[in-house]
Amino acid sequence: MAVPPEGISRANLAPLRLHVPEPKFRPGDAVDFAGVEVPPAGAQRRPDTAAPADSFHELAYTLVRVLDDEGRAVGPWDPRLSPDALRRMLRHMVLLRAFDERMFRAQRQGKTSFYMKALGEEAVAVAAAHALDYEDMCFPSYRQQGLLIARDWPLVDMMNQIYSNSADRLGGKQLPIMYSAKEAGFFSISGNLTTQYPQAVGWAMASAAKGDTRIAAVWCGEGSTAEGDFHSACTFAAVYRAPVVMNVVNNQWAISSFSGFAGAEATTFAARAIGYGIAGLRVDGNDALAVYAATQWAAERARTNQGATLIEHFTYRTEGHSTSDDPTQYRSAGEPTAWPLGDPIRRLKDHLIALGEWDEERHVTQDREVAEEVRAAQKAAEANGILGHGLHQPLDSLFDGVFEEMPWHLREQRQQMLDEEEASGRPWARK
Amino acid sequence: MNMIQAINSAMDVVMARDPDVVVMGEDVGYFGGVFRATAGLQKKYGKTRVFDTPITECGIIGVAVGMGAYGLRPVPEIQFADYIYPALDQLVSEAARLRYRSAGEFTAPITVRSPFGGGIFGGQTHSQSPEGIFTHVSGIKTVIPATPYDAKGLLIAAIEDNDPVLFFEPKRIYNGPFNGHWDRPAENWSKHPGGEVPTGYYRIPLGKAATVRAGEAVTILCYGTMVHVCAAVVAEMGVDAEILDLRTLIPLDIEAIEASVKKTGRCMIVHEATRTGGFGAELSALVQERCFYHLEAPIARVTGFDTPYPHSLEWAYFPGPVRIGQALKTLLKDA
Ligand SMILES: Cc1ncc(C[n+]2csc(CCOP(=O)(O)OP(=O)(O)O)c2C)c(N)n1
C-alpha cells in the first residue's frame, strides 16, 4: 500500500467551485446588447487567399463586415457585386422568408407535422449559395433551406417534401424540411446533428483525390460544434487540406441553451480553426455581403489547394427553434429586436436603395410578387396532398430503399403488411 | 400524474434525499427539458446539481462516468434515444465495463434517461427503439416503464442502483395510455390506475415483471407502449391472455416468464423495435430453451419492420392492433 507524501495539507485550501454558464438575459429581463462587440464595417483586412492560415489569426476574433450603418459597402471585403446580382440575392432572401412564413402556418394548420424557420438568418445560406459554384456540394443542416431557394430549386418540390405527399421525391420517408436534392448540390439531411461535417470533408477529399475542381461546403449550428463529429471533421480537413468550407451558424441559441454551453464564454467559434491549423474567419452573419465575401474567399482557398476554412456566421435566431419550441420560456422577449446587427433583408435592401438601384415601392411590389409565388406553389403542392389526408405513398413503398435489392426477410414482412392491410379495413386503405 | 410528472417527481424525491444525485443534459436546466421532464429541478436544487450540457452525447455520458467515478450519481438525459449513438462507445466500452475491468475499484452508477419509440410523426430520427443494442451489451441494465406509477418507482430504483442503467421512456404514452388506434381520441392518465402516483418516495425493484392481466390461453410478453396496445387488443378480442409487462429487460424476470408460459402453453412477444436481432429474439430463445415441452404452438413475434421509421407511413410500420390481433389468432387457432 502506497503512503501519501507528508507535508501537503489540503485543510486550508479554498473549496473548488463548478462554473455553469448563464445567459445575460432571461424572460422578463430588459435586454442590453452593449456587451456584444461590433467592430466598424470595412475595418478588417482581407489576406491573400494563398496566405498561410497562421498569418491572420485575428480574423477569427473580430467580425468581418462590409455593410455600414448607412447601407454603404465599405472596406477590402466588399465583393463589388453588380446591382443585378445584389437584387437577385435580395429576392432570394425575401422569398426564403415568405416561404418559411407560409410553411410555418401550414404546420399550425395541421397540414404537416413539423417546420423550422430561418428568420433573421436568411443571409447565411442565401449569400453563401450565391458565392459558391452550382456544382459544389453542400452539406446543410436543417436551417439552410436558403441554399435550395438560392439555387432556384422549385418551391413546389420543397413543399411536396414538407407535406410527405404523392409527389414527395423522398417518398414520405423523411421528416419535413429534411430535403435531399443531389441535382441542386444539396446533400440529404440527417436529423442527427453534425453528422454531415465529416461527410463533407470526405466528399472534399474525394474530389481532391480524383483531381476534380468541385469543393464541398458544410453547415452546423454553434451548439452542434460540441459534437465529436465536428472535431473529427476539423482534424481530417486540416490533415488532408480538404477543399471544404466549414460554416458554423452562431445564432446564439441551441433550443434553450445559449451559446455559452458550446464554449462561447471562452472564445469564438471561428477560433476553433486555429487549434487545428486551418483558416478561421468570423463574419457578420446579418450582412449578406460579408457572408458572400467570406464564402467566396474561402472557396478560392479551397479551389487553389490552400485547404479548409472555418467561417463563423455571427447572427441571431429571431424565432423559436422549430414549431415544437416556445422561446418565450427561456429567453427575453426583447432579444430579437435589440439584436445589434439588424435584419439581414433590411440591410441589403438599404444598401441597394443607397446605391440608387432599388426603392421602397419596388420592394413592396416584390414582396407581393413573392407572396403570390409562394401561394401558387403551395396550391400546386397541396394538390398532391398534405400529411394526414390519407395515404400518399403506396403502402408497400415502406420497404423500398432499405437495400438496393430486397432480401427475403423484407419481402416476407412486406407481404405480412399487405395481409394486415387486407384484414384491417382501415379508412386509408391503399388506393 | 402523467408520466412526465411522475419522472419529474422521481428525480425530485431522490435529489432531496441524496445530495450526490445530479441531473444533466441538453436543455434540462433552466428550461426543464424539451419534454419538461426536469422542469423546476434547477430552481429547487441549483445549477451545480441540475445543468445544461454542451450538445455532445459522447461527452455527456463520458462526463457522467467520470462524475460517477468521483462518487456522484449522475442522471444524464439524452434528448431522444435516436441520439444515443454518438455516446455508444462511452456506454458500451466504458460505463458497462468499468466495474468488471477495475475489479470494482471504480463503478459507473449513472442512469441515462431517454425518450424513445414512435407514433408521434417524428420521422426516422425521433422514433427509434434502440433497446436491443444495449441488451446485447453486458454490464448495462435496461428499464422501460409502461405507467406513470412504474416510471416513478423504477426511476428511483434505477438512480439508487450502483450499476449503469438505461431508462427508456416511451414518449407515445407520456400523456396517456395508447391503445394503438391512432385515429381514435387520445386518452390521458387520469382514468388509468397507473396514473395514480404517490408524491413521496417508493421503489419498484429492477428485474420484476408486472402481470397486467392474468389469463390462461396465451402469455403476451411486452413492455412500454406495447403493454397498452396489447391490453386493448386482448380486451377487444375477448381473449383470455396473460399479459406480462417486463418493465426491465436486463435484469429480466425469467421466473415470471417461465411460470406464465408453462401455465398457458403459448407465447407471443411484442415490441416496437425492428425485428431482426431485437430483444424479442432473445425472449423467444429463452422461452424455447426453458419451456419447449410446454409449448402448444410456435412462439409468435410481433415487432416493427426491419426498415427505418418512415415519416408518412408510420402507422403501417407501428405494430398496431391488426398486426397483434392477426398473430394472436394464428397462435390460438388450434386452442
Ligand atoms: C445528435 C443529436 N443530439 C441532439 C439533437 C436534438 N437537437 C436538435 S436541434 C438541437 C439544437 C441545435 O442547436 P444549434 O446547433 O445551435 O443549431 P440551431 O438550431 O441553433 O440552428 C438539438 C439539441 C439532435 N438532433 N441530434
PDB file of N, CA and C in Angstrom, chain B residues 242-272:
ATOM      1  N   GLU B 242     -52.662 -13.794 -20.751  1.00  0.00           N
ATOM      2  CA  GLU B 242     -51.912 -13.249 -19.617  1.00  0.00           C
ATOM      3  C   GLU B 242     -50.894 -12.255 -20.187  1.00  0.00           C
ATOM      4  N   ILE B 243     -50.967 -11.041 -19.719  1.00  0.00           N
ATOM      5  CA  ILE B 243     -50.043 -10.036 -20.245  1.00  0.00           C
ATOM      6  C   ILE B 243     -48.990  -9.708 -19.197  1.00  0.00           C
ATOM      7  N   LEU B 244     -47.746  -9.928 -19.558  1.00  0.00           N
ATOM      8  CA  LEU B 244     -46.646  -9.552 -18.659  1.00  0.00           C
ATOM      9  C   LEU B 244     -45.980  -8.285 -19.187  1.00  0.00           C
ATOM     10  N   ASP B 245     -45.930  -7.280 -18.339  1.00  0.00           N
ATOM     11  CA  ASP B 245     -45.165  -6.071 -18.646  1.00  0.00           C
ATOM     12  C   ASP B 245     -43.775  -6.313 -18.065  1.00  0.00           C
ATOM     13  N   LEU B 246     -42.790  -6.481 -18.921  1.00  0.00           N
ATOM     14  CA  LEU B 246     -41.472  -6.903 -18.439  1.00  0.00           C
ATOM     15  C   LEU B 246     -40.802  -5.850 -17.544  1.00  0.00           C
ATOM     16  N   ARG B 247     -41.053  -4.591 -17.793  1.00  0.00           N
ATOM     17  CA  ARG B 247     -40.523  -3.455 -17.005  1.00  0.00           C
ATOM     18  C   ARG B 247     -39.001  -3.320 -17.044  1.00  0.00           C
ATOM     19  N   THR B 248     -38.275  -4.387 -16.796  1.00  0.00           N
ATOM     20  CA  THR B 248     -36.825  -4.299 -17.026  1.00  0.00           C
ATOM     21  C   THR B 248     -36.418  -5.453 -17.939  1.00  0.00           C
ATOM     22  N   LEU B 249     -35.620  -5.130 -18.940  1.00  0.00           N
ATOM     23  CA  LEU B 249     -35.178  -6.161 -19.884  1.00  0.00           C
ATOM     24  C   LEU B 249     -33.917  -6.832 -19.351  1.00  0.00           C
ATOM     25  N   ILE B 250     -33.042  -6.029 -18.780  1.00  0.00           N
ATOM     26  CA  ILE B 250     -31.860  -6.542 -18.076  1.00  0.00           C
ATOM     27  C   ILE B 250     -31.850  -5.836 -16.731  1.00  0.00           C
ATOM     28  N   PRO B 251     -31.970  -6.513 -15.605  1.00  0.00           N
ATOM     29  CA  PRO B 251     -32.170  -7.960 -15.481  1.00  0.00           C
ATOM     30  C   PRO B 251     -33.614  -8.332 -15.806  1.00  0.00           C
ATOM     31  N   LEU B 252     -33.788  -9.507 -16.349  1.00  0.00           N
ATOM     32  CA  LEU B 252     -35.088  -9.966 -16.824  1.00  0.00           C
ATOM     33  C   LEU B 252     -35.736 -10.873 -15.776  1.00  0.00           C
ATOM     34  N   ASP B 253     -37.039 -10.750 -15.633  1.00  0.00           N
ATOM     35  CA  ASP B 253     -37.769 -11.582 -14.678  1.00  0.00           C
ATOM     36  C   ASP B 253     -38.073 -12.932 -15.319  1.00  0.00           C
ATOM     37  N   ILE B 254     -37.077 -13.774 -15.353  1.00  0.00           N
ATOM     38  CA  ILE B 254     -37.225 -15.041 -16.066  1.00  0.00           C
ATOM     39  C   ILE B 254     -38.205 -15.966 -15.356  1.00  0.00           C
ATOM     40  N   GLU B 255     -38.278 -15.887 -14.018  1.00  0.00           N
ATOM     41  CA  GLU B 255     -39.227 -16.745 -13.290  1.00  0.00           C
ATOM     42  C   GLU B 255     -40.649 -16.461 -13.727  1.00  0.00           C
ATOM     43  N   ALA B 256     -40.985 -15.186 -13.788  1.00  0.00           N
ATOM     44  CA  ALA B 256     -42.360 -14.812 -14.160  1.00  0.00           C
ATOM     45  C   ALA B 256     -42.676 -15.301 -15.570  1.00  0.00           C
ATOM     46  N   ILE B 257     -41.713 -15.152 -16.457  1.00  0.00           N
ATOM     47  CA  ILE B 257     -41.934 -15.556 -17.849  1.00  0.00           C
ATOM     48  C   ILE B 257     -42.132 -17.064 -17.935  1.00  0.00           C
ATOM     49  N   GLU B 258     -41.228 -17.769 -17.268  1.00  0.00           N
ATOM     50  CA  GLU B 258     -41.276 -19.230 -17.315  1.00  0.00           C
ATOM     51  C   GLU B 258     -42.580 -19.751 -16.720  1.00  0.00           C
ATOM     52  N   ALA B 259     -42.951 -19.233 -15.584  1.00  0.00           N
ATOM     53  CA  ALA B 259     -44.172 -19.699 -14.908  1.00  0.00           C
ATOM     54  C   ALA B 259     -45.386 -19.441 -15.789  1.00  0.00           C
ATOM     55  N   SER B 260     -45.421 -18.280 -16.390  1.00  0.00           N
ATOM     56  CA  SER B 260     -46.589 -17.921 -17.192  1.00  0.00           C
ATOM     57  C   SER B 260     -46.688 -18.779 -18.446  1.00  0.00           C
ATOM     58  N   VAL B 261     -45.587 -18.929 -19.146  1.00  0.00           N
ATOM     59  CA  VAL B 261     -45.637 -19.695 -20.397  1.00  0.00           C
ATOM     60  C   VAL B 261     -45.927 -21.171 -20.100  1.00  0.00           C
ATOM     61  N   LYS B 262     -45.397 -21.683 -19.009  1.00  0.00           N
ATOM     62  CA  LYS B 262     -45.677 -23.081 -18.662  1.00  0.00           C
ATOM     63  C   LYS B 262     -47.156 -23.256 -18.340  1.00  0.00           C
ATOM     64  N   LYS B 263     -47.755 -22.214 -17.805  1.00  0.00           N
ATOM     65  CA  LYS B 263     -49.180 -22.278 -17.470  1.00  0.00           C
ATOM     66  C   LYS B 263     -50.050 -22.204 -18.731  1.00  0.00           C
ATOM     67  N   THR B 264     -49.728 -21.277 -19.620  1.00  0.00           N
ATOM     68  CA  THR B 264     -50.614 -21.045 -20.772  1.00  0.00           C
ATOM     69  C   THR B 264     -50.260 -21.906 -21.982  1.00  0.00           C
ATOM     70  N   GLY B 265     -48.994 -22.294 -22.094  1.00  0.00           N
ATOM     71  CA  GLY B 265     -48.573 -23.129 -23.219  1.00  0.00           C
ATOM     72  C   GLY B 265     -48.402 -22.378 -24.528  1.00  0.00           C
ATOM     73  N   ARG B 266     -48.618 -21.078 -24.497  1.00  0.00           N
ATOM     74  CA  ARG B 266     -48.454 -20.295 -25.729  1.00  0.00           C
ATOM     75  C   ARG B 266     -47.768 -18.971 -25.382  1.00  0.00           C
ATOM     76  N   CYS B 267     -47.006 -18.468 -26.336  1.00  0.00           N
ATOM     77  CA  CYS B 267     -46.266 -17.228 -26.041  1.00  0.00           C
ATOM     78  C   CYS B 267     -46.204 -16.303 -27.241  1.00  0.00           C
ATOM     79  N   MET B 268     -46.576 -15.079 -26.998  1.00  0.00           N
ATOM     80  CA  MET B 268     -46.434 -14.044 -28.026  1.00  0.00           C
ATOM     81  C   MET B 268     -45.550 -12.930 -27.466  1.00  0.00           C
ATOM     82  N   ILE B 269     -44.634 -12.452 -28.300  1.00  0.00           N
ATOM     83  CA  ILE B 269     -43.692 -11.408 -27.881  1.00  0.00           C
ATOM     84  C   ILE B 269     -43.952 -10.176 -28.739  1.00  0.00           C
ATOM     85  N   VAL B 270     -44.121  -9.017 -28.107  1.00  0.00           N
ATOM     86  CA  VAL B 270     -44.460  -7.821 -28.868  1.00  0.00           C
ATOM     87  C   VAL B 270     -43.501  -6.690 -28.523  1.00  0.00           C
ATOM     88  N   HIS B 271     -42.833  -6.148 -29.526  1.00  0.00           N
ATOM     89  CA  HIS B 271     -42.107  -4.889 -29.306  1.00  0.00           C
ATOM     90  C   HIS B 271     -42.129  -4.046 -30.567  1.00  0.00           C
ATOM     91  N   GLU B 272     -41.835  -2.768 -30.352  1.00  0.00           N
ATOM     92  CA  GLU B 272     -41.927  -1.816 -31.448  1.00  0.00           C
ATOM     93  C   GLU B 272     -40.645  -1.762 -32.261  1.00  0.00           C
TER      94      GLU B 272
END
